[in-house]
């Protein structure tokens, strides 16, 4: 059952076993897992509820304004020599899983070994997490993108990479029956992407889970050091908080995402210097290439190929595309010059890269409901970002591109490898780099010792019993790959732990 | 395209004074040759308002202040006693171009922010999309998917993969045969 908060005119209260704040990749997995065990579960989501047939027809800007935080205009403010980093996060039933490209990676073993060996976190070894990954992959239908679903633009970049000795591999995505509409991250028009609103949440509902949409949780109620439930207000038709609600629960799971989980924890009175710190982003860039032939980048899977050739150097190359108006928004120039570039769209291909970053991000409470996010990029990561631009540019030229669009504001297109190398040799100021991030992680990180993090290895906060974090905030380091599947696997691990120890948690709640 | 069923985010951000600047900005960005009808420019300003209005109050206030900065940019940056909207289109383009290339982070950011928002909304118009060669609703079908030539080419590419990936590629190409529209 889904209750739309904006339609609720009277105060609402409920008493359940588990209250989950956030309906994205993490919260949905926890809900389904615990509901399947016979627990009563309520999922509380700040965003609205849109069905797939509904959001499948939205224009990209409508998807942004209805289903993304800050209408898609969230950003991390760069401190020091750091670019402004555009951040995309979902705010709807299904969360960011509706706005991903569907790319699914397991956490690379090197990071799991680091968590196990160096950070001493139990049950996160490759062997321990493998069953979690397998279960989630089956539930969301993870499959390899067929080679022939690559757009011509992607094929050309792959050819360019091959000439440079860079091996490209097919990506895996959570899709079934993909028709290559090329706009996965604005809501799949065919319902082919198995975002959690089409997979885990319906399954949870079949086991009795209730979903509250348009419901802003103000705080987690605690007493005696134990979580007792949550309280908040429904959002009205103008998006403003109004009618109050209250949910009493034996366990509360916070899964609002790395940008909002720390804010809710702080608003609920949790202290400690680790909340909101250690945010990692996977800063990313995309490079455009102008070809002589029409490559119609929109005609094919939005993301279909990747390379881990530079993984040891902290760089992952990922095929990307986006609706043409969104791509046009990043083009340089003004007036006639800008228009001329935009009208070459059929001949433009794009490829992206993201950096496995050291961190340096912080989430703070802002003036309103949205947090203030700052990020100080490590010198190492800025070097990696610039190197990514050079690698992608060289791939484009090797594939026969006649011009390359570097992600540098105000910079004309590059017409040769020499110009590209000059850019790397004499880098622009950081604020001129167009930088994006889609994987905020680690702002309430898991640790083996209370002093080092916010949650224990079970996912329970160190400072409040029966209060868990079930989203990407708990990841103790950056992982260098797309985070949807890792978040879901870690959430499943947490949920299974809760289910296994339910009697103990229920006793604490009494 | 279908409008969303739910009528949320009814609030607005820009008043009439702001919209004049928005229209002037849109003319400079998209209609340097005055090839976009005036009426469309006015409705476009309303679309931009609709786009930013779901954002939080601090962000909306920031955007309004940035728009005011653009309005006063001729004076603040170039000591010209004129508001942005009163400049001829050609002068507006020159001013924005200088902002784009500015080494002062904030100045470039203001231009980038508005160009990003307005370009995204402007080129969402079906007429503009068709001028770009974008096939509109045909995007819902992956046209190359059904091409035998593309499948043959895919198998050729698959030769470059190792044996496991090659097998997986063949399986998926075969599966695709049954699922194309």
XYZ file of C-alpha atoms in Angstrom:
691
model
C 0.000 0.000 0.000
C 1.198 3.525 -0.785
C -0.097 6.516 1.159
C 0.543 9.829 -0.586
C 1.383 12.332 2.090
C 0.177 15.267 0.019
C -3.314 13.766 0.118
C -3.286 13.240 3.899
C -5.255 15.959 5.664
C -5.145 14.574 9.217
C -2.227 13.695 11.467
C -1.061 10.140 10.931
C 0.416 7.677 13.397
C 1.456 4.046 13.173
C 3.228 1.405 15.237
C 5.457 -1.086 13.429
C 8.463 -3.319 13.930
C 10.697 -1.449 11.496
C 10.577 2.130 10.203
C 12.783 2.810 7.200
C 13.556 6.374 6.165
C 14.235 6.450 2.423
C 12.976 4.214 -0.358
C 16.040 4.079 -2.588
C 18.442 1.259 -3.320
C 19.332 0.705 0.341
C 15.972 1.247 2.046
C 14.046 -0.882 -0.446
C 16.339 -3.881 0.041
C 16.073 -3.633 3.827
C 12.281 -3.326 3.591
C 11.819 -6.377 1.401
C 14.237 -8.506 3.403
C 12.653 -7.748 6.758
C 9.051 -7.824 5.512
C 9.749 -11.269 4.057
C 10.746 -12.375 7.561
C 7.291 -11.457 8.831
C 8.128 -8.092 10.392
C 5.791 -5.145 9.970
C 7.582 -2.505 7.927
C 6.856 1.072 6.945
C 8.983 2.958 4.401
C 8.923 6.754 4.616
C 9.963 8.717 1.547
C 10.336 12.482 1.242
C 9.777 12.467 -2.505
C 6.619 11.839 -4.439
C 5.308 8.628 -5.916
C 5.290 8.361 -9.676
C 4.479 5.129 -11.447
C 6.743 3.916 -14.236
C 4.171 4.576 -16.983
C 3.950 8.092 -15.575
C 7.656 8.942 -15.254
C 8.394 7.028 -18.460
C 6.736 9.864 -20.370
C 8.383 12.731 -18.505
C 10.655 15.039 -20.455
C 14.148 15.138 -18.881
C 13.537 18.481 -17.197
C 10.296 17.124 -15.725
C 12.179 14.151 -14.323
C 14.633 16.559 -12.738
C 12.026 18.856 -11.267
C 9.803 16.058 -9.937
C 12.190 13.287 -9.012
C 15.624 14.777 -8.313
C 16.853 16.691 -5.311
C 17.079 20.414 -5.946
C 15.604 19.868 -9.427
C 18.911 18.264 -10.399
C 20.872 21.365 -9.358
C 22.603 19.983 -6.262
C 26.300 20.621 -6.085
C 29.285 20.192 -3.832
C 31.093 23.464 -3.268
C 34.763 23.125 -4.091
C 37.229 24.226 -1.416
C 40.711 25.263 -2.467
C 41.753 24.050 -5.889
C 38.576 22.068 -6.440
C 35.868 22.396 -9.065
C 32.214 22.863 -8.278
C 30.894 19.309 -8.508
C 27.390 18.763 -9.794
C 25.581 16.039 -7.821
C 22.551 14.063 -8.920
C 20.387 12.309 -6.353
C 16.822 11.062 -6.518
C 13.901 12.219 -4.401
C 10.991 9.955 -5.190
C 9.665 6.529 -4.263
C 12.516 4.412 -5.644
C 15.111 7.088 -4.946
C 18.219 7.405 -7.078
C 17.742 3.905 -8.474
C 15.282 5.458 -10.955
C 17.927 7.966 -12.036
C 20.912 5.662 -12.519
C 22.238 4.350 -15.801
C 21.622 0.900 -14.343
C 25.309 0.055 -14.282
C 26.103 -2.742 -11.838
C 29.543 -3.559 -10.510
C 30.499 -5.635 -7.536
C 32.909 -3.906 -5.188
C 36.396 -4.649 -6.552
C 38.181 -7.228 -4.404
C 41.075 -4.911 -3.627
C 38.744 -2.645 -1.634
C 37.027 -5.495 0.176
C 40.433 -6.842 1.153
C 41.395 -3.381 2.422
C 38.211 -3.200 4.512
C 38.866 -6.674 5.914
C 42.622 -6.549 6.412
C 43.335 -2.901 7.202
C 40.048 -1.627 8.637
C 39.242 -4.907 10.463
C 35.581 -4.915 9.438
C 34.146 -8.415 9.655
C 31.971 -10.108 7.015
C 32.947 -7.857 4.113
C 35.478 -10.152 2.471
C 34.819 -11.082 -1.180
C 33.638 -14.515 -0.033
C 31.315 -13.118 2.637
C 29.674 -10.589 0.315
C 29.420 -12.863 -2.733
C 26.067 -14.373 -1.652
C 24.681 -10.863 -1.080
C 25.708 -9.760 -4.537
C 24.275 -12.920 -6.091
C 20.926 -12.486 -4.350
C 20.598 -8.830 -5.341
C 21.757 -9.462 -8.916
C 19.040 -12.039 -9.310
C 16.367 -9.800 -7.786
C 17.135 -6.840 -10.056
C 17.988 -8.856 -13.151
C 21.609 -7.924 -13.713
C 22.701 -8.840 -17.233
C 25.498 -8.053 -19.643
C 24.685 -5.356 -22.195
C 24.668 -7.072 -25.608
C 27.467 -5.857 -27.855
C 25.027 -4.903 -30.582
C 23.213 -2.512 -28.303
C 26.154 -0.167 -28.425
C 25.487 3.086 -30.194
C 27.752 3.958 -33.108
C 29.261 6.643 -30.879
C 30.259 4.045 -28.287
C 31.587 1.717 -30.981
C 33.885 4.454 -32.195
C 35.256 5.149 -28.714
C 35.813 1.410 -28.265
C 37.693 1.330 -31.571
C 39.791 4.286 -30.465
C 40.563 2.564 -27.166
C 41.603 -0.612 -28.976
C 44.083 1.376 -31.061
C 45.612 2.645 -27.800
C 45.793 -0.856 -26.323
C 42.969 -0.160 -23.866
C 40.627 -3.094 -23.522
C 36.928 -2.309 -23.270
C 34.477 -4.719 -21.696
C 30.697 -4.977 -21.837
C 28.947 -3.394 -18.863
C 26.397 -5.175 -16.708
C 23.125 -3.417 -15.931
C 19.922 -4.234 -14.064
C 17.674 -4.495 -17.094
C 15.276 -6.865 -18.696
C 14.037 -6.211 -22.230
C 16.051 -3.014 -22.757
C 15.244 -1.376 -26.071
C 18.071 1.139 -26.061
C 16.139 4.351 -25.573
C 19.331 5.951 -24.257
C 17.780 7.798 -21.329
C 18.046 5.385 -18.394
C 18.967 8.092 -15.932
C 15.782 10.060 -16.520
C 13.504 7.105 -15.809
C 13.322 4.210 -18.257
C 10.428 4.804 -20.704
C 9.865 1.039 -21.038
C 10.195 -0.104 -17.439
C 13.121 -2.206 -18.593
C 15.473 -0.934 -15.913
C 14.761 -2.833 -12.725
C 14.978 0.103 -10.372
C 13.726 -0.691 -6.873
C 10.279 0.772 -7.549
C 9.849 -2.128 -9.994
C 11.692 -4.826 -8.070
C 12.277 -4.667 -4.327
C 9.481 -2.280 -3.332
C 6.635 -4.209 -5.005
C 8.020 -7.388 -3.408
C 8.103 -5.666 -0.025
C 4.532 -4.465 -0.525
C 3.417 -8.018 -1.250
C 4.718 -8.858 2.227
C 2.674 -6.070 3.774
C 5.075 -3.131 3.693
C 3.406 0.282 3.710
C 5.052 3.156 1.828
C 4.471 6.772 2.826
C 5.413 9.233 0.089
C 5.771 13.037 0.393
C 6.724 12.494 4.014
C 9.615 14.469 5.468
C 11.147 12.893 8.566
C 12.293 15.640 10.930
C 13.947 13.447 13.528
C 14.447 9.992 14.921
C 12.973 9.732 18.409
C 15.298 8.222 20.961
C 15.101 7.578 24.670
C 17.515 5.796 26.962
C 19.970 5.569 24.077
C 17.523 3.506 22.006
C 15.673 4.499 18.823
C 11.897 4.511 19.346
C 10.530 5.723 16.033
C 10.428 8.775 13.804
C 8.346 11.913 13.455
C 7.902 14.363 10.655
C 5.488 16.232 8.405
C 3.767 15.490 5.136
C 4.650 17.782 2.250
C 1.761 19.632 0.670
C 1.162 20.446 -2.996
C 3.681 23.267 -2.846
C 6.276 20.934 -1.376
C 6.045 22.617 2.022
C 5.803 20.636 5.298
C 2.356 20.615 6.897
C 0.371 17.790 8.507
C 2.426 15.916 11.152
C 2.971 12.166 11.343
C 4.574 9.846 13.854
C 5.717 6.236 13.542
C 6.693 4.186 16.586
C 9.097 1.365 15.760
C 11.362 -1.158 17.451
C 14.058 -0.493 14.893
C 14.717 2.552 12.719
C 16.779 2.262 9.555
C 17.990 5.530 8.039
C 18.577 5.222 4.300
C 18.300 8.765 2.946
C 21.547 8.635 0.994
C 24.956 10.020 1.822
C 23.844 13.629 1.442
C 20.877 13.477 3.820
C 21.495 10.646 6.261
C 24.078 12.710 8.209
C 21.641 15.626 8.412
C 18.888 13.440 9.863
C 21.300 11.868 12.343
C 22.453 15.301 13.500
C 18.887 16.606 13.666
C 18.110 13.608 15.880
C 20.753 14.597 18.382
C 23.516 12.193 17.417
C 26.935 13.652 17.950
C 30.470 12.671 17.149
C 32.962 14.173 14.776
C 32.513 11.511 12.093
C 28.912 12.255 11.095
C 28.941 13.983 7.725
C 32.681 13.652 7.205
C 34.642 11.317 4.908
C 32.261 11.895 2.002
C 33.619 10.463 -1.240
C 32.094 11.336 -4.605
C 33.814 9.555 -7.506
C 34.351 12.858 -9.348
C 33.681 12.293 -13.032
C 34.180 14.016 -16.356
C 32.825 13.391 -19.818
C 34.502 14.253 -23.083
C 32.698 14.913 -26.352
C 34.028 14.051 -29.795
C 32.921 15.414 -33.130
C 33.038 12.872 -35.955
C 32.607 13.268 -39.711
C 29.870 10.671 -39.733
C 26.521 10.839 -37.929
C 26.908 8.677 -34.830
C 23.460 9.278 -33.315
C 24.602 8.613 -29.768
C 20.981 8.407 -28.588
C 20.446 5.264 -30.633
C 21.649 2.524 -28.296
C 22.133 1.651 -24.667
C 23.043 4.742 -22.675
C 25.933 2.929 -21.031
C 27.276 -0.235 -22.586
C 31.065 -0.433 -22.293
C 33.716 0.261 -19.709
C 37.388 -0.230 -19.067
C 39.241 -1.016 -15.875
C 42.551 -0.631 -17.708
C 43.493 2.246 -15.393
C 41.861 0.924 -12.208
C 45.226 0.675 -10.452
C 45.697 4.359 -11.285
C 42.312 5.152 -9.775
C 40.461 5.751 -13.055
C 37.498 3.860 -14.512
C 36.358 4.631 -18.071
C 32.614 4.398 -18.655
C 30.501 4.825 -21.768
C 27.892 7.563 -21.277
C 25.135 9.392 -23.066
C 22.220 11.545 -21.966
C 19.205 13.198 -23.558
C 20.432 15.684 -26.138
C 19.128 18.765 -24.353
C 21.039 17.735 -21.243
C 24.220 17.250 -23.268
C 23.717 20.576 -25.033
C 23.569 22.284 -21.654
C 27.269 21.585 -21.123
C 28.499 22.907 -24.454
C 30.818 25.901 -24.491
C 30.118 29.236 -26.121
C 27.280 31.702 -26.300
C 24.743 32.675 -28.947
C 25.501 31.707 -32.530
C 28.673 29.816 -31.554
C 26.839 27.705 -28.987
C 23.980 27.032 -31.361
C 26.377 25.863 -34.089
C 27.858 23.293 -31.737
C 24.478 22.090 -30.536
C 23.329 21.552 -34.109
C 26.196 19.121 -34.672
C 24.626 16.792 -32.108
C 24.107 13.804 -34.468
C 27.873 13.753 -35.078
C 28.815 13.956 -31.417
C 29.794 11.028 -29.228
C 30.623 11.051 -25.527
C 32.636 8.927 -23.147
C 33.220 9.397 -19.455
C 35.661 8.620 -16.689
C 35.449 8.650 -12.926
C 38.066 8.821 -10.259
C 38.418 6.620 -7.194
C 38.845 9.498 -4.777
C 40.462 9.909 -1.398
C 37.454 11.754 -0.032
C 37.543 15.245 1.313
C 33.813 15.842 1.329
C 31.740 17.079 4.250
C 27.972 17.244 4.730
C 26.674 20.016 6.981
C 23.206 21.178 7.874
C 22.132 24.077 5.689
C 19.727 26.965 6.162
C 16.793 25.001 4.781
C 16.125 21.292 4.412
C 18.986 20.688 2.015
C 22.515 20.149 3.304
C 25.571 22.177 2.444
C 28.144 19.924 0.867
C 31.768 20.923 0.554
C 34.551 19.006 -1.089
C 38.294 19.543 -1.028
C 39.804 17.523 -3.845
C 43.134 15.876 -3.150
C 45.938 16.940 -5.488
C 46.254 13.292 -6.502
C 42.604 13.192 -7.567
C 42.816 16.409 -9.579
C 45.753 14.915 -11.451
C 43.669 11.811 -12.082
C 40.780 13.922 -13.340
C 42.990 15.767 -15.824
C 44.603 12.533 -16.909
C 41.125 11.098 -17.540
C 40.388 13.995 -19.899
C 43.608 13.329 -21.803
C 42.933 9.591 -22.073
C 39.373 10.116 -23.298
C 40.479 12.807 -25.746
C 43.158 10.548 -27.169
C 40.614 7.737 -27.536
C 38.413 10.120 -29.490
C 41.195 11.260 -31.814
C 42.323 7.645 -32.297
C 38.751 6.855 -33.344
C 38.883 9.566 -35.987
C 37.295 12.503 -34.179
C 38.118 15.837 -35.777
C 37.403 17.900 -32.662
C 37.254 17.141 -28.959
C 35.128 18.929 -26.365
C 37.134 19.021 -23.167
C 35.040 19.558 -20.033
C 36.556 22.965 -19.372
C 34.243 25.957 -19.217
C 34.968 28.610 -21.803
C 37.507 26.489 -23.679
C 37.198 26.146 -27.451
C 37.175 22.652 -28.933
C 40.538 20.902 -29.252
C 41.665 19.931 -32.731
C 44.741 17.790 -32.120
C 46.457 15.496 -29.638
C 49.081 18.212 -29.193
C 46.417 20.648 -27.961
C 45.159 17.936 -25.606
C 48.630 17.346 -24.192
C 49.083 21.075 -23.784
C 45.935 21.131 -21.676
C 47.334 18.462 -19.351
C 50.738 20.149 -19.199
C 49.209 23.490 -18.358
C 46.032 22.595 -16.472
C 43.176 25.059 -16.113
C 42.119 26.365 -12.726
C 39.967 23.781 -11.006
C 36.867 25.997 -11.048
C 36.925 25.878 -14.862
C 36.541 22.078 -14.976
C 33.053 20.712 -15.515
C 32.863 17.959 -12.943
C 29.998 15.639 -12.086
C 29.355 13.073 -9.385
C 26.704 10.426 -9.056
C 28.004 8.289 -6.200
C 28.187 10.171 -2.897
C 29.334 7.641 -0.298
C 30.818 7.311 3.149
C 29.347 10.182 5.194
C 28.274 7.876 8.057
C 30.920 5.285 7.598
C 31.241 1.833 9.078
C 34.158 1.199 11.388
C 35.509 -1.465 13.660
C 36.135 1.089 16.414
C 33.685 3.683 17.703
C 36.197 6.520 17.314
C 36.667 5.867 13.616
C 33.127 5.921 12.257
C 29.396 6.320 12.764
C 28.101 2.765 12.514
C 29.431 -0.531 13.785
C 30.031 -3.476 11.441
C 26.378 -4.505 11.910
C 25.193 -1.170 10.481
C 23.876 -0.036 13.890
C 24.997 3.405 15.010
C 27.622 3.365 17.705
C 25.752 5.909 19.805
C 22.075 4.865 19.576
C 20.897 1.291 19.822
C 18.369 -0.061 17.311
C 19.182 2.779 14.923
C 20.741 1.535 11.699
C 22.076 3.151 8.552
C 21.212 1.255 5.385
C 22.580 3.258 2.465
C 25.822 4.250 0.776
C 26.861 6.416 3.730
C 28.225 3.343 5.480
C 30.811 2.451 2.850
C 34.146 2.997 4.569
C 36.081 4.065 1.464
C 35.478 5.048 -2.113
C 35.107 1.987 -4.340
C 35.985 3.324 -7.792
C 32.915 1.833 -9.478
C 29.211 2.625 -9.752
C 27.648 2.256 -6.346
C 24.085 0.995 -6.813
C 24.803 -2.729 -6.529
C 27.354 -2.268 -3.692
C 24.820 -0.211 -1.709
C 22.176 -2.882 -2.188
C 24.530 -5.713 -1.221
C 25.638 -3.886 1.925
C 22.005 -3.083 2.790
C 21.120 -6.747 2.361
C 23.982 -7.685 4.670
C 22.649 -5.253 7.292
C 19.060 -6.463 6.894
C 20.035 -10.102 7.239
C 21.936 -9.221 10.386
C 18.840 -7.520 11.829
C 16.670 -10.503 10.939
C 19.132 -12.968 12.483
C 19.321 -10.991 15.724
C 15.727 -9.789 15.813
C 14.913 -11.218 19.241
C 17.796 -9.331 20.799
C 16.849 -6.058 19.124
C 13.188 -6.503 20.071
C 14.219 -7.076 23.682
C 16.273 -3.851 23.671
C 13.248 -1.983 22.339
C 11.047 -3.018 25.252
C 4.524 14.780 -23.759
C 2.166 14.146 -20.914
C 2.100 16.601 -18.046
C 2.604 15.108 -14.593
C -0.634 14.029 -12.959
C 0.224 15.548 -9.613
C 0.079 19.320 -9.419
C 2.859 19.852 -6.989
C 5.419 22.639 -6.836
C 2.942 25.333 -7.730
C 5.218 28.013 -6.359
C 7.117 30.392 -8.624
C 10.540 31.961 -8.247
C 10.819 34.811 -10.723
C 8.720 37.957 -10.674
C 7.908 40.060 -13.766
C 11.135 42.065 -13.312
C 13.210 38.896 -13.324
C 11.426 37.498 -16.353
C 12.424 40.482 -18.461
C 16.054 39.615 -17.743
C 15.393 35.933 -18.443
C 13.933 36.762 -21.854
C 16.871 39.056 -22.645
C 19.252 36.290 -21.609
C 17.391 33.729 -23.721
C 17.559 36.009 -26.763
C 21.320 36.294 -26.376
C 21.819 32.595 -25.804
C 19.477 31.162 -28.430
C 18.281 33.856 -30.771
C 21.253 35.987 -31.718
C 19.777 36.196 -35.218
C 16.286 36.929 -33.836
C 15.064 33.644 -35.283
C 13.007 32.573 -32.281
C 9.505 34.092 -31.977
C 9.060 36.581 -29.134
C 6.028 34.721 -27.834
C 8.076 31.558 -27.434
C 10.687 33.478 -25.481
C 8.036 34.646 -23.007
C 6.628 31.133 -22.483
C 10.195 29.879 -22.236
C 10.798 32.185 -19.268
C 7.799 30.567 -17.551
C 9.262 27.118 -18.295
C 12.562 28.109 -16.710
C 10.661 29.323 -13.657
C 8.839 25.989 -13.470
C 12.126 24.154 -13.658
C 13.889 25.901 -10.789
C 10.909 26.352 -8.475
C 10.969 22.870 -6.879
C 14.467 23.633 -5.577
C 15.034 24.682 -1.976
C 14.613 28.284 -0.884
C 18.362 28.950 -0.431
C 19.064 27.712 -3.956
C 16.210 29.745 -5.431
C 17.393 32.850 -3.639
C 20.877 32.187 -4.988
C 19.553 31.906 -8.526
C 17.625 35.160 -8.212
C 20.752 36.929 -6.950
C 22.731 35.495 -9.850
C 20.122 36.820 -12.267
C 20.409 40.242 -10.638
C 24.162 39.994 -11.132
C 23.636 39.352 -14.846
C 21.255 42.293 -14.984
C 23.900 44.558 -13.446
C 26.863 42.922 -15.205
C 27.291 45.737 -17.765
C 27.885 48.131 -14.884
C 29.742 45.804 -12.511
C 32.069 44.295 -15.064
C 32.355 46.800 -17.871
C 31.389 50.158 -16.318
C 28.602 50.608 -18.827
C 25.588 52.454 -17.467
C 22.969 50.116 -18.815
C 21.014 47.162 -17.580
C 21.595 43.849 -19.345
C 18.113 43.732 -20.857
C 18.568 47.189 -22.389
C 21.673 46.245 -24.351
C 21.363 45.269 -28.017
C 21.473 41.493 -28.521
C 24.943 41.640 -30.046
C 26.332 43.454 -26.985
C 24.625 40.966 -24.679
C 26.306 38.084 -26.507
C 29.682 39.787 -26.208
C 29.168 40.340 -22.503
C 28.146 36.727 -21.861
C 31.080 35.503 -23.919
C 33.457 37.493 -21.728
C 31.773 36.092 -18.627
C 32.220 32.573 -20.036
C 35.959 33.138 -20.448
C 36.400 35.032 -17.197
C 39.177 33.879 -14.898
C 37.058 34.953 -11.912
C 35.325 31.781 -10.772
C 32.068 33.373 -9.647
C 31.566 35.326 -12.871
C 31.978 32.220 -15.022
C 29.805 30.227 -12.640
C 26.870 32.611 -13.002
C 26.925 32.240 -16.763
C 27.416 28.475 -16.626
C 24.537 28.034 -14.177
C 22.040 29.924 -16.310
C 23.294 28.544 -19.618
C 22.933 25.012 -18.232
C 19.404 25.472 -16.948
C 18.155 27.429 -19.948
C 19.778 25.218 -22.578
C 18.266 22.129 -21.026
C 14.795 23.632 -21.112
C 15.155 25.344 -24.515
C 16.296 22.271 -26.425
C 13.564 20.131 -24.926
C 11.083 21.689 -27.296
C 10.046 19.095 -29.934
C 10.620 21.588 -32.768
C 14.153 22.347 -31.578
C 14.844 18.637 -31.148
C 13.750 17.896 -34.694
C 16.092 20.635 -35.947
C 18.921 18.816 -34.183
C 18.086 15.583 -35.976
C 16.813 13.938 -32.819
C 14.006 11.572 -33.741
C 11.690 12.431 -30.852
C 9.496 9.607 -29.741
C 11.290 7.238 -32.107
C 13.959 7.181 -29.432
C 11.769 4.627 -27.757
C 12.950 2.057 -30.265
C 16.597 1.308 -30.680
C 16.733 1.428 -34.473
C 20.081 -0.270 -34.881
C 18.863 -3.112 -32.721
C 16.937 -4.642 -35.547
C 19.635 -4.385 -38.132
C 21.131 -7.693 -39.207
C 24.219 -5.839 -40.284
C 24.636 -4.449 -36.772
C 24.315 -7.916 -35.268
C 26.901 -9.308 -37.666
C 29.163 -6.412 -36.793
C 28.582 -7.108 -33.107
C 29.779 -10.678 -33.473
C 32.820 -9.370 -35.272
C 33.544 -7.124 -32.307
C 32.918 -10.035 -30.017
C 35.966 -11.760 -31.555
C 38.072 -9.239 -29.646
C 36.777 -10.526 -26.325
C 38.121 -13.402 -24.313
C 36.345 -16.726 -24.564
C 33.977 -16.232 -21.614
C 32.901 -12.769 -22.714
C 32.630 -13.986 -26.303
C 30.205 -16.692 -25.264
C 28.209 -14.225 -23.177
C 28.064 -11.820 -26.103
C 26.782 -14.523 -28.421
C 24.133 -15.554 -25.931
C 22.910 -11.989 -25.584
C 22.917 -11.330 -29.305
C 20.828 -14.473 -29.719
C 18.503 -13.343 -26.945
C 18.157 -9.975 -28.610
C 16.742 -11.683 -31.685
C 13.670 -12.550 -29.719
C 13.151 -9.316 -27.878
C 13.370 -6.631 -30.558
C 10.218 -4.725 -31.251
